[in-house]
Short mmCIF file of C-alpha atoms and ligand atoms in Angstrom, two decimals:
data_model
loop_
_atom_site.label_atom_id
_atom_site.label_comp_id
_atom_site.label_asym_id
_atom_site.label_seq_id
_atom_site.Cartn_x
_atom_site.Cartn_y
_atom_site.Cartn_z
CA UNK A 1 -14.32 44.20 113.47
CA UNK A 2 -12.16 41.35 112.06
CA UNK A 3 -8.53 40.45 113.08
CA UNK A 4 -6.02 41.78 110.90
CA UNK A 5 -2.35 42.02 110.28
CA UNK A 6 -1.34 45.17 108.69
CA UNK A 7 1.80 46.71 107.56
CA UNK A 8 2.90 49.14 104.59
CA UNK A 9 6.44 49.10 104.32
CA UNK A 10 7.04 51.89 101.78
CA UNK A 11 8.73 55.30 102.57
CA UNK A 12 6.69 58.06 101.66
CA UNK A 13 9.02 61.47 100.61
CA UNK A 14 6.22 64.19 100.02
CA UNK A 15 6.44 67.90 98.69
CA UNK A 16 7.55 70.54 97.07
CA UNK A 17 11.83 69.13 97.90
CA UNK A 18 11.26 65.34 98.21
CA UNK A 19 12.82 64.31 94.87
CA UNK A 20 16.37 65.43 96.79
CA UNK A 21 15.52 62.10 98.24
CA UNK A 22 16.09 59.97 95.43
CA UNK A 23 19.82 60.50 95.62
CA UNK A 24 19.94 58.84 99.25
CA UNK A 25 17.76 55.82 97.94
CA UNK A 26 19.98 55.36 95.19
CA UNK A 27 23.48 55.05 97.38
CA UNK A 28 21.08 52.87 99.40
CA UNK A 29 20.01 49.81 96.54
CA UNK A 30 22.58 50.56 94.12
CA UNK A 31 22.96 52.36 91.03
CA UNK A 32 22.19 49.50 88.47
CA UNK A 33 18.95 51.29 87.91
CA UNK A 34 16.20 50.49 85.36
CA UNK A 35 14.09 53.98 84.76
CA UNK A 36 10.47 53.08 83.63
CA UNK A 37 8.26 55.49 82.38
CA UNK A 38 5.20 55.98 80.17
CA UNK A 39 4.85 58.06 76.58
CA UNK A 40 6.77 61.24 77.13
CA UNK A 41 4.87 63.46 79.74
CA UNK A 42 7.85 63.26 82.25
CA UNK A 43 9.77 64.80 79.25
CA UNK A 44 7.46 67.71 78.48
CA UNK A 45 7.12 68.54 82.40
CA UNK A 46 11.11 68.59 82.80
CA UNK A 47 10.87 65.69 85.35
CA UNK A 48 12.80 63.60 83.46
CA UNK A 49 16.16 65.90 83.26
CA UNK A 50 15.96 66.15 86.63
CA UNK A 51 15.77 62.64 87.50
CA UNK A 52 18.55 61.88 85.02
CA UNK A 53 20.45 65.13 86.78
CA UNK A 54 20.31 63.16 89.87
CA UNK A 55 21.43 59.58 88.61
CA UNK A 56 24.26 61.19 86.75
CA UNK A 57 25.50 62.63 90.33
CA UNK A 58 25.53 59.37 91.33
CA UNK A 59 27.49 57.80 88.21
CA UNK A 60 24.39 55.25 88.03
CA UNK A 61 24.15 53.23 85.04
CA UNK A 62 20.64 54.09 83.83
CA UNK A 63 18.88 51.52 81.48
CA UNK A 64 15.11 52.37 79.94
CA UNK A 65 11.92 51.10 79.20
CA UNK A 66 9.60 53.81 78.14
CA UNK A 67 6.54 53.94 75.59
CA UNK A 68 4.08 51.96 78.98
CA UNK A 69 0.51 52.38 77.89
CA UNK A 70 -2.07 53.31 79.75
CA UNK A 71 -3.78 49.73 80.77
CA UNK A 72 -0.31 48.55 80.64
CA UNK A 73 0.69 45.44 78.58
CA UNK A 74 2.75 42.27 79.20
CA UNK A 75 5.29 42.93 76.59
CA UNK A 76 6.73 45.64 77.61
CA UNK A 77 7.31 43.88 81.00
CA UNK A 78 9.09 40.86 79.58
CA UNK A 79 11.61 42.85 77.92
CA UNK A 80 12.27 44.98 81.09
CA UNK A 81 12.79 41.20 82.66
CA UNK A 82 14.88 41.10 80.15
CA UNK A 83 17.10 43.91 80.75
CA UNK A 84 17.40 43.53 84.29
CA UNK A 85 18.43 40.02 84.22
CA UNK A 86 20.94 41.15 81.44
CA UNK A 87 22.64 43.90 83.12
CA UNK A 88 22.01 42.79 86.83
CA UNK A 89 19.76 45.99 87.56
CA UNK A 90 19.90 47.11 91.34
CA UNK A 91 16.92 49.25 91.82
CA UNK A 92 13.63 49.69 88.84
CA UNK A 93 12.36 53.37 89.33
CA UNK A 94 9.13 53.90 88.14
CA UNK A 95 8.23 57.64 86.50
CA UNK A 96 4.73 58.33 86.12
CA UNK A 97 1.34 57.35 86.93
CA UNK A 98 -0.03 53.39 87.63
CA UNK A 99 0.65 52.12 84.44
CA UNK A 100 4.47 53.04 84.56
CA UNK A 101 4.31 52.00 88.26
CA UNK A 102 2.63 48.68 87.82
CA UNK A 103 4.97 47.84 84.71
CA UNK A 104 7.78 48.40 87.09
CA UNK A 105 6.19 46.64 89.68
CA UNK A 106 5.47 43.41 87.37
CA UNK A 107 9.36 43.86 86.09
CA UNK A 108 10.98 44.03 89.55
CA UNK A 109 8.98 40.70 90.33
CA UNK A 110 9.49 38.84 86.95
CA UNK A 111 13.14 39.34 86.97
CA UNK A 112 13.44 37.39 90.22
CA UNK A 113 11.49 34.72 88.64
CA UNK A 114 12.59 32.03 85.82
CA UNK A 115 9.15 31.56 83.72
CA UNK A 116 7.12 33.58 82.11
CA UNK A 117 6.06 36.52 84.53
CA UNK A 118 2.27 36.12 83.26
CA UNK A 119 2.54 32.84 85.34
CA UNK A 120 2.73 35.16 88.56
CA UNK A 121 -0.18 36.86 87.64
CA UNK A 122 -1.60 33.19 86.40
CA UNK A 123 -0.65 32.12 90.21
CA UNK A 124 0.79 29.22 88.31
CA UNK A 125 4.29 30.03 89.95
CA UNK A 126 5.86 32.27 93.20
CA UNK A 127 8.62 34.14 92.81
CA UNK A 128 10.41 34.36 96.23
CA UNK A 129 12.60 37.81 95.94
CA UNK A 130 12.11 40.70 94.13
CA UNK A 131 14.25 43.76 92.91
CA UNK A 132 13.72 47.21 94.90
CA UNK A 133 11.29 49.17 93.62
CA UNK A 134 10.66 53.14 93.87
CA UNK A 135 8.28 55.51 92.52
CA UNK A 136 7.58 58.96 91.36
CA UNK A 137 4.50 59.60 90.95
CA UNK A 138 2.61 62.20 88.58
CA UNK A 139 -0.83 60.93 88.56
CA UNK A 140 -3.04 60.99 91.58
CA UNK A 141 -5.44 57.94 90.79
CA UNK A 142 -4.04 54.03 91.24
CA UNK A 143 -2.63 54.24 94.61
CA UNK A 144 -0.12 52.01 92.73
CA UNK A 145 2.47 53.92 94.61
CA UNK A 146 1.66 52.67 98.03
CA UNK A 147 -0.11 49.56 97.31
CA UNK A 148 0.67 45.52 97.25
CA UNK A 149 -1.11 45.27 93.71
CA UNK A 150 0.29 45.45 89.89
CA UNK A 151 -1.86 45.34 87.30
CA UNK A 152 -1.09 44.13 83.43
CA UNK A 153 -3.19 42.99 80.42
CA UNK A 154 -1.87 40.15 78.12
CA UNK A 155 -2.13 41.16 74.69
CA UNK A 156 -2.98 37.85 72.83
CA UNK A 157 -6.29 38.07 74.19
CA UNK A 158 -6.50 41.18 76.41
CA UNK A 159 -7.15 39.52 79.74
CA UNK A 160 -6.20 42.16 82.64
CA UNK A 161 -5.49 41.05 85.44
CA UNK A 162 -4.05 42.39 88.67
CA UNK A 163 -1.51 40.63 91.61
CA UNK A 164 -1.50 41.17 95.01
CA UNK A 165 1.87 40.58 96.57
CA UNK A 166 3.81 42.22 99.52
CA UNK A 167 6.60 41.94 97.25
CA UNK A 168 4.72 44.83 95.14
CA UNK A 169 5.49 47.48 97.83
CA UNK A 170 7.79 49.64 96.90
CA UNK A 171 10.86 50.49 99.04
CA UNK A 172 9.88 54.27 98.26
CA UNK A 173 7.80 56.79 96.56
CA UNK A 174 8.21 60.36 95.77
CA UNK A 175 5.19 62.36 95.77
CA UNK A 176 5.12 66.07 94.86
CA UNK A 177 1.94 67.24 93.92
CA UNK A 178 3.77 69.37 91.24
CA UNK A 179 3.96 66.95 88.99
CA UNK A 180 0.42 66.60 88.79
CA UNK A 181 0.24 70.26 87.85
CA UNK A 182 0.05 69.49 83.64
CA UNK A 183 -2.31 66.62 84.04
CA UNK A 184 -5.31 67.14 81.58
CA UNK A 185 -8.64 67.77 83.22
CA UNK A 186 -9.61 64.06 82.05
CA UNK A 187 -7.30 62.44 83.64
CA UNK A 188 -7.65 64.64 86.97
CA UNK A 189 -10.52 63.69 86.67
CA UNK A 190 -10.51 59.87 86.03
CA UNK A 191 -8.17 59.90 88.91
CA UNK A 192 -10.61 61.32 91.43
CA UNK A 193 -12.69 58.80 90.31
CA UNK A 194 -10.40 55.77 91.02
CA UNK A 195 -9.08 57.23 94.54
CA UNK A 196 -13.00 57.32 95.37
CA UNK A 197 -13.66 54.16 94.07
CA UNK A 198 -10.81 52.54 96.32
CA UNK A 199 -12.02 53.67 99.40
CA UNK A 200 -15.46 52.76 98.55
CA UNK A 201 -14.86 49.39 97.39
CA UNK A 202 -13.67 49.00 101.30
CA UNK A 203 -16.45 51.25 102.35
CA UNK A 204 -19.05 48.75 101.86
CA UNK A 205 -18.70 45.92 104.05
CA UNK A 206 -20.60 43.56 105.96
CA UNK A 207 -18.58 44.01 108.90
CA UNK A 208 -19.63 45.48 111.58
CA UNK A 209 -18.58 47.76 114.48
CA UNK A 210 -16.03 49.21 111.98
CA UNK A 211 -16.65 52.68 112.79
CA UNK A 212 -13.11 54.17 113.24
CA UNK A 213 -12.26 53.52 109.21
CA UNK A 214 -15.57 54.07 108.25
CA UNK A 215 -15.43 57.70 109.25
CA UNK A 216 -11.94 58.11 108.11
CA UNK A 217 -12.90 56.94 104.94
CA UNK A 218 -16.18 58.85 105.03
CA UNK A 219 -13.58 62.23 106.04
CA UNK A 220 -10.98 60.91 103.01
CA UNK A 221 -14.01 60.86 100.36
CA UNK A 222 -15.27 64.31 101.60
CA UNK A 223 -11.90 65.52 101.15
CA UNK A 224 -11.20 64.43 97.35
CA UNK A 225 -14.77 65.70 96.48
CA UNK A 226 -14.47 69.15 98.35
CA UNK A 227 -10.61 69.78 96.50
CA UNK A 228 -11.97 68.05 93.08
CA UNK A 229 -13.68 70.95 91.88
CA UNK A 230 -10.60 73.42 93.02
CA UNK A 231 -8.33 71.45 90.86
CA UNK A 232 -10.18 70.89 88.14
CA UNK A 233 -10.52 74.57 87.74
CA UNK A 234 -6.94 75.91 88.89
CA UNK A 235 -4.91 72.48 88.05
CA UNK A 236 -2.27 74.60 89.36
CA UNK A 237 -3.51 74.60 93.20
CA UNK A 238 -0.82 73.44 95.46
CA UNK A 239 -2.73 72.63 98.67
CA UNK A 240 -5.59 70.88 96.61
CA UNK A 241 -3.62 68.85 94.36
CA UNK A 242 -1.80 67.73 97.96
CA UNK A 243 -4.49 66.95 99.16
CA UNK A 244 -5.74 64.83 96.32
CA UNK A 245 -2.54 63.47 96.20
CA UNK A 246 -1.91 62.35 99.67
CA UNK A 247 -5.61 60.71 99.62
CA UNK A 248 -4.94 58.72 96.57
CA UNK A 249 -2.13 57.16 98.61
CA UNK A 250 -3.93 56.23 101.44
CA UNK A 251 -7.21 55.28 99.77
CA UNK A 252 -4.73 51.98 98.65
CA UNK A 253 -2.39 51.53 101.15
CA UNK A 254 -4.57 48.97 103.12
CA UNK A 255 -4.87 51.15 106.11
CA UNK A 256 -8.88 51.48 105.49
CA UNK A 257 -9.31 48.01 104.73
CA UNK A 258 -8.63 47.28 108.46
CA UNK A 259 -11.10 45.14 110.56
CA UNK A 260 -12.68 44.41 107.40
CA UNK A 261 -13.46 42.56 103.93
CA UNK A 262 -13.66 44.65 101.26
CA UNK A 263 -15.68 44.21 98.08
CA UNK A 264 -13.94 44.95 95.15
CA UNK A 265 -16.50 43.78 92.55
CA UNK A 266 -16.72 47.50 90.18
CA UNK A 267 -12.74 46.96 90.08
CA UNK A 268 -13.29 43.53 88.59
CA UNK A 269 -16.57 44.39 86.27
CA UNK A 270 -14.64 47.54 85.23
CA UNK A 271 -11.19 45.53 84.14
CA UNK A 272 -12.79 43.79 81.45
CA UNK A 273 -14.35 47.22 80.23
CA UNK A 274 -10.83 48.60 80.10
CA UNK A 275 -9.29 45.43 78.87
CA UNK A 276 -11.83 45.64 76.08
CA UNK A 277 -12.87 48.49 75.05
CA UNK A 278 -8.95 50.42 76.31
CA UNK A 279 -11.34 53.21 77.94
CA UNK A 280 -9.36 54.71 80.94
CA UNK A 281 -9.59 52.39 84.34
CA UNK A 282 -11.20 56.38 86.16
CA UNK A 283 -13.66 56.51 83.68
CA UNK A 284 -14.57 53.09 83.31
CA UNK A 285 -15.61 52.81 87.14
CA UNK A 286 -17.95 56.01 87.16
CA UNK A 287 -19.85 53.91 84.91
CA UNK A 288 -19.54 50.32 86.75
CA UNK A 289 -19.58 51.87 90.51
CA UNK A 290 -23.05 53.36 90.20
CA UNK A 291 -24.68 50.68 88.82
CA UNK A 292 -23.29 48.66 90.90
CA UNK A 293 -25.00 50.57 93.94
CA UNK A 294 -28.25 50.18 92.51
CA UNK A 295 -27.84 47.07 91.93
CA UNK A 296 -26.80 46.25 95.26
CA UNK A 297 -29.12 48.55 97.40
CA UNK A 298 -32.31 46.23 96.59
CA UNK A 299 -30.01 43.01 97.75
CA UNK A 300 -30.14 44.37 101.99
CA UNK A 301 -27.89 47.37 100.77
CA UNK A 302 -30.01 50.21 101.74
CA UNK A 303 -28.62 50.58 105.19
CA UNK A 304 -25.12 51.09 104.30
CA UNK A 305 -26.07 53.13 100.87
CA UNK A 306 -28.11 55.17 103.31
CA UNK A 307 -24.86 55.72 105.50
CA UNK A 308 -22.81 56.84 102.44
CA UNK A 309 -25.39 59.07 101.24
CA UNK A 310 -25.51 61.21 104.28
CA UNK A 311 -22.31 61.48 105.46
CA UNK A 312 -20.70 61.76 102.13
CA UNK A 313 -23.20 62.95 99.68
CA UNK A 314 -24.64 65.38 102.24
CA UNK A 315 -28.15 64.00 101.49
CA UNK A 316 -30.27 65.90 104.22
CA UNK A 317 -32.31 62.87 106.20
CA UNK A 318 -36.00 63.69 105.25
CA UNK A 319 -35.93 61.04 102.16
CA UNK A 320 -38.50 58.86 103.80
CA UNK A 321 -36.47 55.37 103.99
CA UNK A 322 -33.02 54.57 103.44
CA UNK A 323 -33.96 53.25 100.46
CA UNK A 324 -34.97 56.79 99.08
CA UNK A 325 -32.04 58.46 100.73
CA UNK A 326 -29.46 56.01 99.25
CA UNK A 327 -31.12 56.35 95.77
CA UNK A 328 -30.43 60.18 96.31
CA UNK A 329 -26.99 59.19 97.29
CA UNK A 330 -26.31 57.73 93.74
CA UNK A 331 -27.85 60.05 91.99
CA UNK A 332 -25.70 63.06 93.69
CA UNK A 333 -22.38 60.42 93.12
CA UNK A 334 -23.38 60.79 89.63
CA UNK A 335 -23.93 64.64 89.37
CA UNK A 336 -20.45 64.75 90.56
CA UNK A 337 -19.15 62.61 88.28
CA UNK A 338 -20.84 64.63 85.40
CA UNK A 339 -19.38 67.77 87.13
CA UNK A 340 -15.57 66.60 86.32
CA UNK A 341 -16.93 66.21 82.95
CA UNK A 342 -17.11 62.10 83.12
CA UNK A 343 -20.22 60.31 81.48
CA UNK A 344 -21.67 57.69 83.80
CA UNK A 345 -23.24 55.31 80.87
CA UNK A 346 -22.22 52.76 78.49
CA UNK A 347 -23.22 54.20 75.70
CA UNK A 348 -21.75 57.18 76.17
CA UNK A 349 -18.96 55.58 75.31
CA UNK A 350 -20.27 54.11 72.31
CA UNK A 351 -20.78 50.79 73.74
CA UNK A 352 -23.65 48.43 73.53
CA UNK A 353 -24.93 45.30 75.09
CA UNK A 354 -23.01 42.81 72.65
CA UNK A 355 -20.06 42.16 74.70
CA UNK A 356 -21.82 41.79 78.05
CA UNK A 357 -22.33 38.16 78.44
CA UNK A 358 -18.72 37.98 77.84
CA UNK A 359 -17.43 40.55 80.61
CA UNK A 360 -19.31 38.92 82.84
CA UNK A 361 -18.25 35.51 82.28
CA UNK A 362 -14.78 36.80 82.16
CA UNK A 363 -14.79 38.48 85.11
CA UNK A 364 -16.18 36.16 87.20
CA UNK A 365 -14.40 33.70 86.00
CA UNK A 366 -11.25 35.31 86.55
CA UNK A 367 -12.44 35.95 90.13
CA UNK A 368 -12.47 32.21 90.80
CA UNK A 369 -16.38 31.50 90.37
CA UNK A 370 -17.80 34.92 92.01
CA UNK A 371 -17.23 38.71 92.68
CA UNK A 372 -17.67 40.85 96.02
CA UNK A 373 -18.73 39.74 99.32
CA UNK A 374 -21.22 43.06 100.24
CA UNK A 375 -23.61 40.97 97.95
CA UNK A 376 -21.93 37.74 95.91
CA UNK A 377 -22.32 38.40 92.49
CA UNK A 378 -22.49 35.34 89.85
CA UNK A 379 -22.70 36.02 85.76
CA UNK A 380 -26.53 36.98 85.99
CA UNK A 381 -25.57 40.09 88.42
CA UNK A 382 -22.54 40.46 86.80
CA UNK A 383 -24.74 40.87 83.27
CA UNK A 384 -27.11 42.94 84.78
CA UNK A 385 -24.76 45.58 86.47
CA UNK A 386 -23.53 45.76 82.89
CA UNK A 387 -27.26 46.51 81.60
CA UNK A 388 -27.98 48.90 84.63
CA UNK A 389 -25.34 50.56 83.41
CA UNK A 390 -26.16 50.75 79.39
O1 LIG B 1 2.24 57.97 79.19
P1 LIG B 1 2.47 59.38 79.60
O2 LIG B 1 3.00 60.22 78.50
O3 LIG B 1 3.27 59.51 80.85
O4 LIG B 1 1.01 60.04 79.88
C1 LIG B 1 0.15 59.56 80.89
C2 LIG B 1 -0.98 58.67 80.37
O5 LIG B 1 -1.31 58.99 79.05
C3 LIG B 1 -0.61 60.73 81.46
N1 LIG B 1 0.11 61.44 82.53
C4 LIG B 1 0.59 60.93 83.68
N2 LIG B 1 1.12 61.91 84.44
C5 LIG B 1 0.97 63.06 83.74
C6 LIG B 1 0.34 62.77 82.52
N3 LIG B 1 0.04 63.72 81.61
C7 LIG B 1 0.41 64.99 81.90
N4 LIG B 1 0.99 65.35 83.06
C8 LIG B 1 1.29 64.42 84.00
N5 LIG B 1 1.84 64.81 85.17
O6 LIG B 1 -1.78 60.17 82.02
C9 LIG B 1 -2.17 59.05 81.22
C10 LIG B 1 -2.67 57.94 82.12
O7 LIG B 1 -1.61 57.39 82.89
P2 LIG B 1 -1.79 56.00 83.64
O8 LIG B 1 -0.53 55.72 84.37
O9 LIG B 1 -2.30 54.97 82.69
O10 LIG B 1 -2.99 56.32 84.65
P3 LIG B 1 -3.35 55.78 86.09
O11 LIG B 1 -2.42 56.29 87.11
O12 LIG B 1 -4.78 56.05 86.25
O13 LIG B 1 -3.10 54.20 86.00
C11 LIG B 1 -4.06 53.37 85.42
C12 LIG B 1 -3.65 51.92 85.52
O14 LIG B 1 -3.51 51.53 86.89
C13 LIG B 1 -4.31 50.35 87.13
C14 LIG B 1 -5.45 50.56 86.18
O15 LIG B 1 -6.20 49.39 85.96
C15 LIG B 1 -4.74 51.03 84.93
O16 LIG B 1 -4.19 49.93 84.24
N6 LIG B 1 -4.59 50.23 88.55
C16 LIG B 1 -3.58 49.90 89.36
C17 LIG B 1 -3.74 49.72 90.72
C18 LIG B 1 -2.63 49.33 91.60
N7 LIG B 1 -1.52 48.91 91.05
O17 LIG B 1 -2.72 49.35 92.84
C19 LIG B 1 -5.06 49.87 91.35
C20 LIG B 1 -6.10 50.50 90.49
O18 LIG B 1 -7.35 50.06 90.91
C21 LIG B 1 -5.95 50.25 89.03
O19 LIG B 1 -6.58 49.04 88.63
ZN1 LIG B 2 -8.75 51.44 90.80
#
């Protein structure tokens, strides 16, 4: 295990009552607030009156920016700059899942910043305050809600790129797995795939002697794949959505990073699919993750792949070598990804090779001359993770 600080400042309110909470939080930062929120869903599930209920009771002044796309975009956040530096906005609530969240979180830095707020995300320039931030979330998936990272895609040439800041922690977030209730199954869906995919881009390590986190993040990714099927057939289910729910939170927070370096390289490969090709950041990584595995288990990952695939994938240990055991691994990570109804291939989603030179030169690139530490990845790995996973 490797030293570590670690602290996650952000009060979680969960269940069924917690959005009574908002009304304390409000008297607490002020009621200058600027409500943030994506294309109308918090309309049709009634969330919105209610939040608005609540900020009336408070006489808060209530500006908006609404209309945030999924793979949220850099305009939108400069004129949400705009309007808090306008009107002098006390507190930037985010409604919605992490594209409304990460808008708000890029807004609530940029307007305690003079330049351009792409410059944060540049590094070119530090903002050194930043507006309080809460959340209420209705999409378990991002993490954004618990998490030190915002990310935003520039629209002039549809770079994504993500910040990691403590000044991206909210002061508070609202979960009630209610709200998740009305999510379609694809987006359930992409959103098991992400809170997965954050716990195993932490999962594999070099590290070792890291066993307490790697069996709570071995018992976290049991958990979303034993309640995935339950609400993907009764989206209504209280105690699985919860559960789902609470995990997404916690697969982000930084808690199972501890003692550890994390590898993050399918986040990176998958950005430039979603910057490119606007595909869904869930679905996006059931393509990149697996490929990445096999790309990775002939570069000393069998041990570790091995690991996964018994104590998550329940692959029983008569394979012959870890090598054969970790290849069943993948292939059962896959058969659950086809079971929520995701496709685990390029061209599935009507891609084809002629952008991959160009993702991978991107992305590595934009991670600063490599990707990953489980194995280092340069453009030729980077291109053929992309093939692997044509
Ligand atoms: O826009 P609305 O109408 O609200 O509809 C949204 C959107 O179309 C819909 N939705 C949300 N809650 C709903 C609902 N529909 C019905 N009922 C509900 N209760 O779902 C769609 C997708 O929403 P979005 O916020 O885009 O999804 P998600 O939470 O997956 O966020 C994806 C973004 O987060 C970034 C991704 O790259 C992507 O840009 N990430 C942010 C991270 C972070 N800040 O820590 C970490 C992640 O790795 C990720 O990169
Ligand atoms: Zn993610």
């Amino acid at each position: 295990m490797i030293d570590f600080a670690f602290q996650n400042p952000t009060k979680i309110y969960f269940g069924r009552d917690s959005l009574q909470n908002l009304s304390g939080e409000v008297r607490r930062y002020g009621n200058r607030v600027l409500l943030v929120y994506g294309g109308g869903s918090i309309k049709r599930i009634g969330l919105y009156d209610k939040v608005m209920e609540i900020l009336r009771a408070e006489n808060a002044h209530v500006w908006e920016i609404s209309g945030v796309l999924p793979n949220p975009r850099l305009g939108l956040v400069k004129e949400g700059v705009k309007l808090c530096k306008e009107n002098d906005v006390q507190l930037v609530l985010a409604v919605g899942g992490g594209s409304a969240i990460d808008t708000a979180k890029a807004i609530a830095n940029g307007a305690c910043y003079d330049g351009d707020p792409w410059d944060l995300f540049e590094r070119k320039g530090e903002n050194t305050s930043v507006l309080p931030l809460g959340t209420i979330v209705t999409l378990s998936a991002a993490g954004s809600e618990m998490s030190d990272s915002s990310v935003i895609t520039r629209e002039s040439d549809m770079c994504k790129r993500g910040r990691n800041t403590p000044f991206n922690y909210p002061k508070f977030s609202i979960l009630n797995p209610e709200y998740t209730f009305t999510l379609p199954p694809f987006q359930t869906a992409c959103g098991i795939v992400d809170i997965m995919a954050h716990m195993m881009e932490r999962y594999f390590t070099r590290v070792e002697n890291v066993e307490l986190i790697d069996r709570m993040t071995e018992a976290a990714l049991v958990t979303v794949i034993n309640n995935a099927p339950v609400v993907m057939e009764k989206p209504d289910d209280y105690n699985a959505r919860a559960e789902i729910m609470w995990a997404g939170a916690l697969a982000h927070n930084n808690l199972l990073s501890t003692g550890r370096t994390g590898d993050w390289a399918s986040h990176k490969l998958e950005h430039e699919l979603s910057a490119l090709y606007d595909i869904a950041h869930g679905a996006g990584l059931a393509i990149v993750f697996p490929a990445w595995m096999k790309y990775v288990l002939d570069k000393d990952g069998e041990k570790k792949l091995a690991q996964f695939a018994r104590r998550v994938m329940h692959v029983e240990d008569d394979f012959g070598s870890d090598r054969e055991t970790a290849l069943e691994g993948i292939a059962r990570l896959e058969g659950f990804y086809h079971s929520l109804g995701l496709t685990t291939t390029l061209h599935e989603n009507s891609i084809g090779q002629e952008d991959i030179t160009r993702m991978a030169e991107r992305a590595i690139k934009l991670g600063g001359g490599s990707l990953g530490s489980f194995v280092k990845l340069g453009v030729s790995d980077a291109e053929a993770i992309y093939r692997l996973a044509l």
